[in-house]
Each structure stands twice: as C-alpha cells, then as structure tokens.
Coordinates of C-alpha atoms and ligand atoms in Angstrom, one line a residue:
M227 CA 41.9 -9.0 10.2
K228 CA 41.9 -9.3 13.9
T229 CA 38.9 -7.4 15.3
L230 CA 37.8 -6.2 18.7
R231 CA 34.0 -6.3 18.8
F232 CA 32.6 -4.0 21.5
V233 CA 29.1 -5.0 22.6
L234 CA 27.1 -2.6 24.8
G235 CA 24.7 -3.6 27.6
D236 CA 21.6 -3.0 25.4
Q237 CA 22.9 -4.9 22.5
L238 CA 22.5 -8.4 23.8
S239 CA 21.4 -10.0 20.5
R240 CA 23.4 -12.8 18.8
S241 CA 22.3 -11.3 15.5
L242 CA 23.8 -7.9 16.4
S243 CA 25.5 -6.4 13.3
A244 CA 28.8 -6.0 15.3
L245 CA 28.9 -9.8 15.8
R246 CA 27.7 -10.9 12.4
D247 CA 31.0 -11.9 10.8
V248 CA 32.9 -12.7 14.0
E249 CA 36.0 -14.8 13.5
M250 CA 36.0 -17.4 16.3
S251 CA 39.7 -18.1 15.9
Q252 CA 41.0 -14.6 16.3
D253 CA 38.4 -11.9 17.3
V254 CA 37.7 -10.7 20.8
V255 CA 34.3 -9.6 22.1
L256 CA 34.6 -6.9 24.6
M257 CA 31.8 -6.3 27.2
V258 CA 32.1 -3.7 29.9
E259 CA 30.2 -2.9 33.1
A260 CA 30.9 0.8 33.5
Q261 CA 30.2 2.8 36.6
E262 CA 29.4 5.9 34.4
E263 CA 26.6 3.9 32.7
T264 CA 25.1 2.7 36.0
T265 CA 25.1 6.2 37.5
Y266 CA 24.6 8.9 34.8
V267 CA 21.1 8.9 36.3
R268 CA 20.2 7.1 39.5
H269 CA 18.6 4.0 37.9
H270 CA 16.1 1.8 39.7
R271 CA 18.0 -1.0 41.3
Q272 CA 16.1 -3.6 39.3
K273 CA 17.1 -1.9 36.1
I274 CA 20.8 -2.1 37.0
A275 CA 20.4 -5.7 38.1
L276 CA 18.6 -6.7 34.9
V277 CA 21.1 -5.2 32.6
L278 CA 24.2 -6.5 34.4
S279 CA 22.7 -10.0 34.8
A280 CA 21.6 -10.1 31.2
M281 CA 25.1 -9.0 30.1
R282 CA 26.7 -11.7 32.2
H283 CA 24.4 -14.4 30.8
F284 CA 24.9 -13.2 27.3
A285 CA 28.7 -13.3 27.7
E286 CA 28.4 -16.9 29.0
S287 CA 26.3 -17.9 26.0
L288 CA 28.9 -16.4 23.6
R289 CA 31.7 -18.3 25.5
A290 CA 29.6 -21.5 25.3
E291 CA 29.6 -21.0 21.5
G292 CA 33.4 -20.8 21.5
L293 CA 33.9 -17.0 21.2
R294 CA 36.6 -15.3 23.1
V295 CA 34.9 -12.8 25.5
D296 CA 36.8 -10.2 27.5
Y297 CA 34.3 -9.2 30.1
V298 CA 35.1 -6.4 32.6
R299 CA 33.1 -6.4 35.8
L300 CA 32.1 -3.3 37.7
D301 CA 34.4 -4.3 40.6
D302 CA 37.4 -5.5 38.6
A303 CA 40.6 -4.0 39.6
G304 CA 41.5 -1.1 37.3
N305 CA 38.1 -0.7 35.8
S306 CA 38.2 3.0 34.8
G307 CA 34.4 3.3 34.9
S308 CA 33.8 4.5 31.4
F309 CA 33.4 2.9 27.9
T310 CA 36.2 5.0 26.5
G311 CA 38.5 4.2 29.4
E312 CA 37.8 0.5 29.1
L313 CA 38.2 0.4 25.4
G314 CA 41.7 2.0 25.8
R315 CA 42.6 -0.6 28.4
A316 CA 41.3 -3.4 26.2
L317 CA 43.5 -2.2 23.3
S318 CA 46.5 -2.5 25.5
R319 CA 45.5 -6.2 26.3
H320 CA 44.7 -7.2 22.7
L321 CA 46.7 -6.4 19.6
V322 CA 43.9 -5.9 17.0
D323 CA 43.6 -4.3 13.5
R324 CA 40.2 -2.6 14.0
I325 CA 37.3 -2.1 16.3
V326 CA 33.7 -3.0 15.2
V327 CA 30.7 -1.7 17.1
T328 CA 27.0 -1.3 16.5
E329 CA 25.6 2.2 16.7
P330 CA 24.4 3.0 20.2
G331 CA 20.8 3.7 21.3
E332 CA 21.6 7.0 22.9
W333 CA 23.0 10.3 21.6
R334 CA 25.2 10.6 24.7
V335 CA 27.1 7.4 23.7
W336 CA 27.0 8.2 20.0
D337 CA 28.8 11.5 20.8
F338 CA 31.8 9.8 22.4
M339 CA 31.7 6.7 20.2
R340 CA 32.5 9.0 17.2
T341 CA 35.7 10.2 18.9
W342 CA 37.2 6.7 19.3
E343 CA 38.9 6.4 15.9
T344 CA 40.9 9.6 16.4
A345 CA 41.4 9.0 20.1
F346 CA 42.9 5.5 19.6
G347 CA 44.3 5.8 16.1
I348 CA 42.7 2.6 14.9
P349 CA 39.9 2.1 12.4
V350 CA 36.5 2.0 14.1
E351 CA 33.6 0.6 12.1
I352 CA 30.2 1.8 13.4
R353 CA 27.6 -0.5 12.0
E354 CA 23.9 0.2 11.7
D355 CA 21.6 -1.3 14.4
D356 CA 19.5 -3.3 12.0
R357 CA 17.5 -4.9 14.8
F358 CA 14.9 -2.1 14.3
L359 CA 12.3 -2.4 11.6
C360 CA 13.0 1.1 10.2
S361 CA 16.5 2.4 9.8
R362 CA 17.5 5.9 10.8
G363 CA 18.0 6.7 7.1
E364 CA 14.6 5.3 6.1
F365 CA 12.9 7.4 8.8
T366 CA 14.7 10.5 7.6
A367 CA 13.6 9.8 4.1
W368 CA 10.0 9.4 5.3
A369 CA 10.2 12.6 7.3
T370 CA 11.8 14.7 4.7
G371 CA 9.5 17.3 3.1
R372 CA 6.5 16.4 5.3
R373 CA 4.6 19.1 7.0
G374 CA 3.5 16.9 9.9
L375 CA 5.2 13.9 11.3
R376 CA 2.2 12.0 12.7
M377 CA 2.8 8.5 13.9
E378 CA -0.4 7.2 12.1
F379 CA 1.0 7.9 8.6
F380 CA 4.4 6.4 9.5
Y381 CA 2.7 3.3 10.8
R382 CA 0.6 2.9 7.7
Q383 CA 3.7 3.1 5.6
M384 CA 5.4 0.5 7.8
R385 CA 2.3 -1.8 7.5
R386 CA 2.5 -1.5 3.7
Q387 CA 6.2 -2.1 3.7
T388 CA 6.0 -5.2 5.9
G389 CA 2.7 -6.4 4.4
W390 CA 1.6 -7.2 8.0
L391 CA -2.2 -7.3 8.4
M392 CA -2.6 -6.2 4.8
N393 CA -4.8 -7.3 2.0
G394 CA -2.9 -5.9 -1.0
D395 CA -2.8 -2.2 -0.3
Q396 CA -5.7 -2.2 2.1
P397 CA -5.6 -3.0 5.9
A398 CA -7.0 -6.3 7.0
G399 CA -10.6 -5.8 8.2
C400 CA -10.7 -2.6 6.1
R401 CA -9.6 -0.4 9.0
W402 CA -6.2 0.9 10.1
N403 CA -7.2 1.6 13.6
Y404 CA -9.2 -0.2 16.3
D405 CA -8.4 2.4 19.1
A406 CA -12.1 3.1 19.6
E407 CA -12.7 -0.6 20.6
N408 CA -9.5 -0.6 22.7
R409 CA -10.6 1.7 25.4
K410 CA -12.8 -0.4 27.6
A411 CA -12.8 -0.1 31.4
L412 CA -12.0 -3.3 33.2
P413 CA -15.1 -5.3 34.4
P414 CA -14.8 -5.8 38.2
H415 CA -14.6 -9.6 38.2
L416 CA -12.5 -10.3 35.1
A417 CA -9.7 -12.8 35.8
L418 CA -6.3 -11.4 35.1
P419 CA -3.3 -13.5 34.0
P420 CA -0.7 -14.1 36.7
R421 CA 2.6 -12.3 36.3
Q422 CA 5.3 -14.7 35.0
R423 CA 8.1 -14.3 37.5
F424 CA 11.5 -15.7 36.7
V425 CA 13.3 -17.0 39.9
P426 CA 16.8 -15.4 40.0
D427 CA 19.5 -17.9 39.3
A428 CA 23.1 -17.8 40.7
I429 CA 24.3 -15.2 38.3
T430 CA 21.4 -12.9 38.9
R431 CA 21.6 -13.4 42.7
E432 CA 25.3 -12.5 42.7
V433 CA 24.5 -9.4 40.7
M434 CA 21.6 -8.5 43.0
T435 CA 24.0 -8.7 46.0
R436 CA 26.5 -6.3 44.3
V437 CA 23.7 -3.9 43.3
E438 CA 22.4 -3.9 46.9
Q439 CA 25.9 -3.1 48.2
R440 CA 26.8 -0.5 45.6
F441 CA 23.5 1.1 44.7
G442 CA 21.6 0.6 47.9
D443 CA 20.5 4.2 48.0
H444 CA 18.9 4.1 44.5
F445 CA 15.1 4.1 44.1
G446 CA 13.2 0.9 43.9
D447 CA 12.7 -2.5 45.5
L448 CA 15.2 -5.2 44.5
D449 CA 13.8 -8.3 46.4
S450 CA 10.8 -8.5 44.0
F451 CA 13.1 -8.9 41.0
G452 CA 11.5 -11.3 38.6
W453 CA 12.7 -10.3 35.1
A454 CA 14.0 -12.7 32.5
A455 CA 17.8 -12.4 32.2
T456 CA 18.4 -14.8 29.3
R457 CA 17.0 -15.0 25.8
E458 CA 15.4 -18.4 26.6
E459 CA 13.5 -16.8 29.5
A460 CA 12.5 -13.8 27.4
I461 CA 11.1 -16.2 24.7
E462 CA 9.1 -17.9 27.5
A463 CA 7.8 -14.4 28.6
L464 CA 6.8 -13.7 25.0
R465 CA 4.9 -17.1 24.8
H466 CA 3.2 -16.4 28.1
F467 CA 2.0 -13.0 26.8
I468 CA 0.8 -14.3 23.4
T469 CA -1.3 -17.0 25.2
N470 CA -2.5 -15.1 28.3
G471 CA -2.4 -11.4 27.5
L472 CA -2.7 -10.7 23.7
P473 CA -6.3 -11.9 23.2
W474 CA -7.5 -9.2 25.7
F475 CA -4.7 -6.7 25.1
G476 CA -6.7 -4.4 22.8
D477 CA -9.9 -4.3 24.9
Y478 CA -8.2 -3.3 28.1
Q479 CA -5.1 -1.4 26.9
D480 CA -6.1 1.8 28.6
A481 CA -7.6 0.3 31.8
M482 CA -6.1 0.6 35.3
K483 CA -6.8 -1.3 38.5
S484 CA -5.6 -0.9 42.1
G485 CA -3.0 -3.5 43.1
E486 CA -2.9 -5.0 39.6
D487 CA 0.4 -4.0 38.1
W488 CA 0.4 -5.9 34.8
L489 CA -3.1 -6.4 33.5
F490 CA -3.0 -7.7 30.0
H491 CA 0.2 -5.8 29.1
A492 CA 3.2 -7.7 27.6
A493 CA 5.9 -6.5 30.0
L494 CA 8.3 -7.2 27.1
S495 CA 9.8 -3.7 26.7
P496 CA 12.9 -4.3 28.8
Y497 CA 13.7 -7.4 26.8
L498 CA 13.2 -5.6 23.5
N499 CA 15.2 -2.7 24.6
I500 CA 18.3 -4.7 25.7
G501 CA 18.1 -7.1 22.7
L502 CA 16.9 -10.3 24.3
L503 CA 14.0 -10.2 22.0
L504 CA 13.8 -8.7 18.5
P505 CA 10.8 -6.6 17.4
V506 CA 10.4 -8.7 14.3
E507 CA 9.9 -11.9 16.2
V508 CA 7.5 -10.3 18.7
C509 CA 5.4 -8.9 15.9
E510 CA 5.5 -12.3 14.1
A511 CA 4.4 -14.1 17.2
A512 CA 1.3 -11.8 17.5
L513 CA 0.5 -12.2 13.8
N514 CA 0.7 -16.0 14.1
A515 CA -1.7 -15.9 16.9
Y516 CA -4.1 -13.9 14.7
Q517 CA -3.7 -16.4 11.8
Q518 CA -4.4 -19.3 14.1
G519 CA -7.5 -17.6 15.4
S520 CA -6.3 -17.3 19.0
A521 CA -6.3 -13.5 19.1
P522 CA -8.7 -11.1 17.5
L523 CA -7.7 -8.6 14.8
S524 CA -8.4 -5.6 17.1
A525 CA -5.9 -6.9 19.7
V526 CA -3.2 -7.9 17.2
E527 CA -3.6 -4.6 15.4
G528 CA -3.4 -2.7 18.7
F529 CA -0.2 -4.6 19.7
L530 CA 1.4 -4.2 16.2
R531 CA 0.7 -0.5 16.3
Q532 CA 2.8 -0.2 19.5
I533 CA 5.8 -2.0 18.2
L534 CA 5.8 -1.5 14.4
G535 CA 4.3 2.0 14.9
W536 CA 5.1 3.8 18.2
R537 CA 8.4 2.1 19.1
E538 CA 9.9 2.6 15.6
Y539 CA 8.5 6.1 15.3
V540 CA 9.8 7.5 18.6
R541 CA 13.3 6.1 17.7
G542 CA 13.1 7.9 14.4
I543 CA 12.0 11.2 16.0
Y544 CA 14.8 10.9 18.6
W545 CA 17.6 10.5 16.0
L546 CA 16.0 13.0 13.6
R547 CA 15.7 15.8 16.2
M548 CA 18.4 15.2 18.8
P549 CA 20.2 16.9 20.5
A550 CA 18.0 20.1 20.1
Y551 CA 14.8 18.0 20.8
A552 CA 15.5 17.7 24.5
Q553 CA 15.9 21.5 25.0
T554 CA 12.4 22.6 24.0
N555 CA 10.0 23.7 26.7
F556 CA 6.8 24.7 24.9
F557 CA 4.8 25.5 28.1
N558 CA 7.7 27.1 29.8
A559 CA 7.3 24.7 32.7
H560 CA 9.7 25.2 35.6
R561 CA 8.2 23.8 38.8
P562 CA 10.5 21.2 40.6
L563 CA 9.5 17.6 40.6
P564 CA 7.5 17.0 43.8
A565 CA 9.2 14.7 46.4
F566 CA 6.3 12.3 46.3
Y567 CA 7.4 11.1 42.8
W568 CA 10.1 9.3 44.8
T569 CA 8.3 8.5 48.0
G570 CA 4.8 7.8 46.8
E571 CA 3.6 9.8 49.8
T572 CA 0.6 11.6 48.5
A573 CA -3.1 11.5 49.3
M574 CA -3.9 11.2 45.5
K575 CA -4.5 7.5 45.2
C576 CA -3.9 7.2 41.5
L577 CA -0.5 8.7 41.8
R578 CA 0.3 6.6 44.9
E579 CA -0.7 3.4 43.2
T580 CA 1.4 4.2 40.1
I581 CA 4.5 5.2 42.0
E582 CA 4.3 2.3 44.4
A583 CA 4.0 -0.1 41.4
T584 CA 6.9 1.6 39.8
R585 CA 9.0 1.1 43.0
R586 CA 7.9 -2.6 43.3
N587 CA 8.5 -3.6 39.7
A588 CA 10.5 -0.9 37.8
Y589 CA 7.4 -1.0 35.6
A590 CA 4.1 0.8 35.1
H591 CA 2.0 0.3 32.1
H592 CA 1.6 2.9 29.4
I593 CA -1.6 4.5 30.6
Q594 CA -0.3 4.9 34.1
R595 CA 2.9 6.6 32.7
L596 CA 0.9 8.8 30.4
M597 CA -2.3 9.6 32.1
I598 CA -1.3 9.5 35.8
T599 CA 2.3 10.5 36.4
G600 CA 2.6 12.2 33.0
N601 CA -0.7 14.0 33.1
F602 CA -0.1 15.3 36.6
A603 CA 3.4 16.6 35.7
L604 CA 2.0 18.4 32.7
L605 CA -0.9 19.9 34.5
A606 CA 1.3 21.0 37.4
G607 CA 3.9 22.6 35.1
I608 CA 6.8 20.4 36.2
A609 CA 10.1 21.2 34.4
P610 CA 10.5 18.7 31.5
A611 CA 14.1 17.9 32.3
Q612 CA 13.3 16.8 35.8
V613 CA 10.3 14.7 34.7
E614 CA 12.5 13.1 32.0
E615 CA 15.2 12.2 34.4
W616 CA 12.6 10.6 36.7
Y617 CA 11.3 8.4 33.9
L618 CA 14.8 7.5 32.8
C619 CA 15.6 6.4 36.3
V620 CA 12.6 4.4 37.4
Y621 CA 11.7 2.0 34.6
A622 CA 13.6 -1.1 33.6
D623 CA 12.9 -0.4 29.9
A624 CA 14.1 3.2 30.1
F625 CA 16.7 4.1 27.5
E626 CA 16.8 7.7 26.3
W627 CA 15.9 7.0 22.6
V628 CA 12.5 5.7 23.7
E629 CA 12.0 7.4 27.1
L630 CA 12.7 11.0 25.9
P631 CA 10.2 11.3 23.0
N632 CA 7.6 9.5 25.1
T633 CA 8.1 11.9 28.0
H634 CA 9.1 15.1 26.4
G635 CA 6.8 14.8 23.4
M636 CA 3.9 12.5 24.2
A637 CA 3.4 13.1 27.9
L638 CA 4.6 16.7 28.4
H639 CA 4.0 18.2 24.9
A640 CA 7.2 20.1 25.5
D641 CA 8.0 19.8 21.8
G642 CA 5.0 21.9 21.0
G643 CA 3.1 19.2 19.2
L644 CA 5.7 17.4 17.0
L645 CA 4.6 14.1 18.4
G646 CA 1.0 14.6 19.5
S647 CA -1.6 16.8 17.9
K648 CA -2.8 17.9 21.3
P649 CA -1.6 17.6 24.9
Y650 CA -2.7 14.5 26.8
V651 CA -4.4 16.2 29.6
A652 CA -7.4 14.9 31.5
S653 CA -9.4 15.7 34.6
G654 CA -10.4 13.3 37.4
A655 CA -13.4 12.1 35.3
Y656 CA -11.2 10.3 32.9
I657 CA -9.2 8.5 35.7
H658 CA -12.4 7.6 37.4
R659 CA -13.8 6.1 34.2
M660 CA -10.7 4.1 33.3
S661 CA -9.7 2.8 36.8
D662 CA -11.0 2.0 40.3
Y663 CA -8.4 4.3 41.9
C664 CA -10.9 6.9 43.0
T665 CA -12.6 4.5 45.4
G666 CA -10.8 5.0 48.7
C667 CA -9.0 8.2 47.6
A668 CA -9.0 11.2 49.9
Y669 CA -10.5 13.2 47.0
D670 CA -13.6 12.8 45.0
P671 CA -13.5 13.0 41.2
K672 CA -17.0 14.4 41.0
I673 CA -16.2 17.4 43.2
K674 CA -14.8 20.3 41.3
R675 CA -13.8 22.7 44.2
G676 CA -13.2 22.7 47.9
P677 CA -11.0 20.4 50.1
K678 CA -12.5 17.2 48.8
A679 CA -12.2 18.2 45.1
C680 CA -10.0 16.0 43.0
P681 CA -6.9 18.1 42.2
F682 CA -6.9 16.8 38.6
N683 CA -10.2 18.8 38.2
Y684 CA -9.0 22.3 39.0
L685 CA -5.5 21.7 37.7
Y686 CA -7.0 20.7 34.3
W687 CA -9.0 23.9 34.0
H688 CA -6.2 26.0 35.4
F689 CA -3.8 24.5 32.8
L690 CA -6.3 25.4 30.0
M691 CA -6.6 28.9 31.3
V692 CA -2.9 29.5 31.6
H693 CA -2.1 28.2 28.1
E694 CA -5.2 29.6 26.3
A695 CA -3.1 31.6 24.0
R696 CA -1.1 28.6 22.9
L697 CA -3.9 26.0 22.7
A698 CA -7.2 27.6 22.0
S699 CA -6.7 27.7 18.2
N700 CA -6.0 23.9 18.2
P701 CA -9.1 22.3 16.6
R702 CA -8.7 19.2 18.9
M703 CA -9.0 21.5 21.9
A704 CA -12.1 23.2 20.7
L705 CA -14.5 21.3 23.0
P706 CA -12.9 22.0 26.4
Y707 CA -12.3 25.7 25.4
R708 CA -16.0 26.1 24.5
T709 CA -16.8 24.7 28.0
L710 CA -14.2 27.1 29.5
A711 CA -15.8 30.0 27.6
G712 CA -19.1 29.2 29.3
M713 CA -17.6 29.6 32.8
T714 CA -18.2 32.8 34.7
A715 CA -15.3 35.1 35.6
D716 CA -15.9 34.3 39.3
H717 CA -15.8 30.5 38.6
R718 CA -12.5 30.9 36.7
Q719 CA -11.0 33.0 39.4
A720 CA -12.0 30.4 42.1
I721 CA -10.4 27.6 40.0
R722 CA -7.3 29.7 39.6
Q723 CA -7.0 30.3 43.3
E724 CA -7.6 26.7 44.2
A725 CA -5.0 25.5 41.7
M726 CA -2.4 28.0 42.9
A727 CA -3.0 27.1 46.5
F728 CA -2.5 23.4 45.7
L729 CA 0.6 24.0 43.6
N730 CA 2.1 26.2 46.3
R731 CA 1.9 23.4 48.9
L732 CA 2.9 20.6 46.5
D733 CA 6.1 19.9 48.3
R734 CA 4.7 20.0 51.8
P735 CA 3.8 16.6 53.5
S736 CA 0.5 15.3 52.3
P737 CA -2.6 15.7 54.5
Ligands
FAD1015 C1 5.9 9.1 29.8 C2 6.2 7.8 29.1 C3 7.5 7.3 29.2 C4 7.8 6.1 28.6 N1 9.1 5.6 28.7 C5 9.4 4.4 28.0 C6 10.7 3.9 28.1 O1 11.6 4.5 28.8 N2 10.9 2.7 27.5 C7 10.0 2.1 26.7 O2 10.3 1.0 26.2 N3 8.7 2.6 26.6 C8 8.4 3.7 27.3 N4 7.1 4.2 27.2 C9 6.2 3.5 26.3 C10 5.3 2.5 27.0 O3 4.7 3.0 28.1 C11 6.1 1.2 27.4 O4 6.8 0.8 26.2 C12 5.2 0.1 27.8 O5 4.5 0.6 29.0 C13 6.0 -1.1 28.2 O6 5.3 -2.1 28.8 P1 4.8 -3.4 28.0 O7 5.9 -4.1 27.5 O8 3.8 -4.1 29.0 O9 3.9 -2.7 26.8 P2 2.6 -3.1 26.1 O10 1.6 -2.1 26.5 O11 2.2 -4.5 26.3 O12 3.0 -2.8 24.6 C14 3.8 -3.7 23.8 C15 5.1 -3.1 23.4 O13 4.9 -2.0 22.5 C16 6.0 -1.1 22.7 N5 5.4 0.2 23.0 C17 4.2 0.5 23.4 N6 4.0 1.8 23.5 C18 5.1 2.4 23.1 C19 5.6 3.7 23.0 N7 4.7 4.7 23.3 N8 6.8 3.9 22.6 C20 7.7 2.9 22.3 N9 7.3 1.6 22.4 C21 6.1 1.4 22.8 C22 6.9 -1.6 23.8 O14 8.0 -2.2 23.3 C23 6.0 -2.6 24.5 O15 6.8 -3.7 25.0 C24 6.8 5.4 27.8 C25 5.5 6.0 27.8 C26 5.3 7.2 28.4 C27 3.9 7.8 28.3
SF4_1016 S1 -10.1 11.3 43.0 FE1 -8.6 12.3 41.7 S2 -6.7 12.2 42.9 FE2 -8.1 10.7 43.7 S3 -7.7 8.8 42.6 FE3 -9.4 9.8 41.5 S4 -8.4 11.0 40.0 FE4 -6.8 10.4 41.4

C-alpha cells in the first residue's frame, strides 16, 4: 500500500510512529514549512531558525538513508502556507492509498488533522506519539476518579512503572523527593560550565538569512544562535550536560545570577520538544551517571522529576483538559501585558536580566520563567491569554502542550489550583535570597514602601489582600495570611495605594 507519511516540524525522530514501517521503495515522506505555523504567534527568530534548520537536516538524513522525501520550503512557488493546503497539493503530486501521521503536540493542529480524511477522501491513520513515557490513554486512566491530580503522585506512579531509581517498591535512598536540598543559592565564586554553542553550518546559515529577511520584525536576537540542529549535535549537548551540569543540577536548580544565562541547566528542552532527543534516552543517560558514581542521587532524582514527572504530567493535563483549560481565569486578571516584556526596559533588574537573556537566547531557565516573569505577571494581574502568548513566542522550546499548563497552571494559577496547590507568588526577599539581581537594582528588596521599595514587596501583599476570599482558606497560604492579619488597617491601605499607583503607571516609560 503506497503511503504518504506526513512528518511535522516537532516530530524529527527517526523512531517516530509515522515512519516506523516506511516502505523505502514506494512511500513518500512529506515535510512542509508552513507560513501559518511560523506566524500563528510571532515566534522568537531563533525558534523559527531552529525548527526550520532541524527540519531541513532531518530531511537530509532521511534522504541519505534512501527514503523519498517531498520537502516544501517556505519560499517554494505555490506554497499555500498551511498544513492542510500543502497536504492537498502533495496528494495531487503523489498517487497514494493512504496518509499516515503521528498525533500532533497541539490541540490547534489536532483539530484540523481530524478533518483530513473527510476533506481528502482518503484513509488517514493518526498514530499515537509514543515518544512520550506516558500515553494520553494511560494518563487519563491515572486521572480518572482522582480527587486531586497532583504531579507528585503521578511521578511516583511513573517511577514505579519504569523502575527508575527504585529498590523494589521503595525509592532509592528511601526518599521520593530531594527538593529541600535542591534550593541552594549560588556561592559567589563557583565556576560555571561554559555554554556549548554549535556553530551554524551552511544549512542553518541559509535558514538564518531567510528568517532575517522574512521575520526581521519578530522578537529576539538571531546572531547569537548556537542551538544544535541535528540529532548528532543534540546528543553532544546531552553528553555535555551529563558531564558538566548534572552533578550540580540539583543543588542550584533554583538559583539565578546576573549575566549567567544557563547555570547548571540542561538547555535540552528544545531538542526534546522537536524530537532530536527522546525523553527515555535523556533519563537513561542521567541514570547511568548515577550508577557510575559521577552524579549524586539528589541531582539525578531532581532531573528525573523534571522529565519523567513534570514534562509527562503537563502533557497529560493538556490533553485531558483542553480546549476548556485555556479559558479559565481564576483571578479574573485583565491587565494588558506591559510593553517592557518585549523591550526589557524596566528599572526592575530581575525582570530586565530575565527578558534580556530571553531575547539573547530564546531561553530562560525555569526559575526565571516561574519566579521572575511569571511571578510578576501573576502579582500584577496580567491577562492569562496575553502572558501565555508571550511565553509561546519567546522560548525556543515553546509548544502549546508544554507551555500552556506551565504558564496558565503553574505560573498564573489561572486554573484555580488544578496544577499547583497554591499560587507561586513571592516578594523581593525570595528573589534577593536566590539571586544577585538586587545588587545594582534601582529598588531595594528590604524596603517595603516608598520610592525605593521593591515593587514585588507591595505587589505581593496587595495580591494577597485582593484575593483573600479565594485564598485565605488554603492551608498552604496560612502563614502569609496570618502575617497579613497582623497588619494595621493603615498599613494595608498604604500598601494598596502604593501598589495601585505602581500598576497604573506600568506602561509608562521606566524612571
Ligand atoms: C511559565 C513557564 C513556561 C514554561 N514554558 C515551557 C515551554 O514552553 N516549553 C518547555 O519545554 N518547558 C517550559 N517550561 C518548563 C521549564 O521552564 C523548561 O522546560 C526548562 O526551563 C527548559 O530548560 P532546560 O532544558 O535547561 O531545563 P532543566 O531545568 O535542565 O530541566 C531538564 C528538563 O526537564 C524538563 N522540564 C523541566 N521542568 C519542566 C516543566 N515544568 N514542564 C515540562 N518540562 C519540564 C525539560 O524538558 C527540561 O529540558 C515553562 C515553565 C514555566 C514556569
Ligand atoms: S529589588 Fe526587587 S525589583 Fe529589584 S532586582 Fe530585587 S526583587 Fe527585582
């Protein structure tokens, strides 16, 4: 049976289910650069360059194997600009009996993929994306009948299922969680691993030129592009992390430092999300390092928790709850996204550092995303949809299945607590403890009111006051609400005024 196998830009894995039984002699692999996909949000220029370059390299590797690849470039004459349009055109070029695809990562694509069989009058087989460690069906089975869907319990089930870091039914080291050890601030003189930068080859350089011409007005620097664009390079990036980052990953997972964009983080998420690396091999590489004694249990558990736990869990939540999930707005937040999220022009150094790193690299590490840009957006009451669009644009690893639950659920608590048992909000004291950002900032984290006061301080208490009815009964919020209860009415009123004055001038140029 002659088959057209349609491979999407985040499905660049040779083991992809849609490619598994490919018949070299007769099948055609279709790959499409679609304008619609590059512009449904205004992606960071490095993100577009990464995906297009990785797609072109992947197509070359399939051709080198002897497969027949029909590759449509963005600028090819007649390119209709959409997956559906290009599939229609491909069917007029190739006489095939059926189409085979792997289920997409995003609801948006899933929605139109399901129309193809009727639209084209040809069988369309949509196969499971089994690159994940938990299938959509398995997640639904886990979630069914549970009162709460906490990640911790899902993660423990996944540990038991895989047997990773397990002694029989018990976790290695007799503990499931090393988070308490994994929250150290960075000692001032600790040497950090250099970023591994991959010099763009001819294919990537050609893509970068086209991206510059076509998407020159999108956010983000392009010249500093240093991402891996092939599987071989991504494997090299994995090895680099296992040797130079993993042993310290746990200790400094939550640390932040001015001018240091990568710390001990893996910077592997773009490769995982477009398929150059598989989660199973990344986890196994970390487990091997533990078995060989080159990384401690706390670091390896912390890392495994991110991939086997969080990554699989947010995907499960996305497919379980979409499309309604994206519509909730628990705090009824409606303020527009401040312009400085795009320009970085703000006197708040923590935000400036995070946004500038984002512009340079299409990357910020987790705690910057959660406790700097996310924390601020939550405290300031920015509309979830606008914050989500920003996150979807600016990170090289941003695909809706993983971006949305992290932003909507974890950072903004807009789902009312499905993902997190309490909102991730913090005042300037937390940022001061976990970073060196406050040194050299126009504000002072120790000052609570007045022109030098850190805005995170009064915004934090203001947020708690505004949402008291929603949050005060949450046992995990008991401590801050006890402190709030001890404040005089005058003090509360002063905080309210200060916060409102700040919020009202949010979109004016910074002092
Ligand atoms: C508001 C917000 C938005 C986010 N948007 C995205 C996104 O669009 N795409 C994305 O891949 N991650 C997203 N994350 C999760 C996380 O921040 C990134 O996966 C991580 O920063 C990627 O960098 P790294 O590879 O250096 O990760 P490391 O810190 O080294 O972690 C290792 C790996 O674990 C996985 N991981 C860690 N945390 C998470 C998580 N919370 N959810 C899913 N996977 C996780 C990633 O695959 C990552 O490569 C977001 C987090 C927040 C708070
Ligand atoms: S003082 Fe406040 S605004 Fe400035 S860097 Fe510290 S936490 Fe951020």
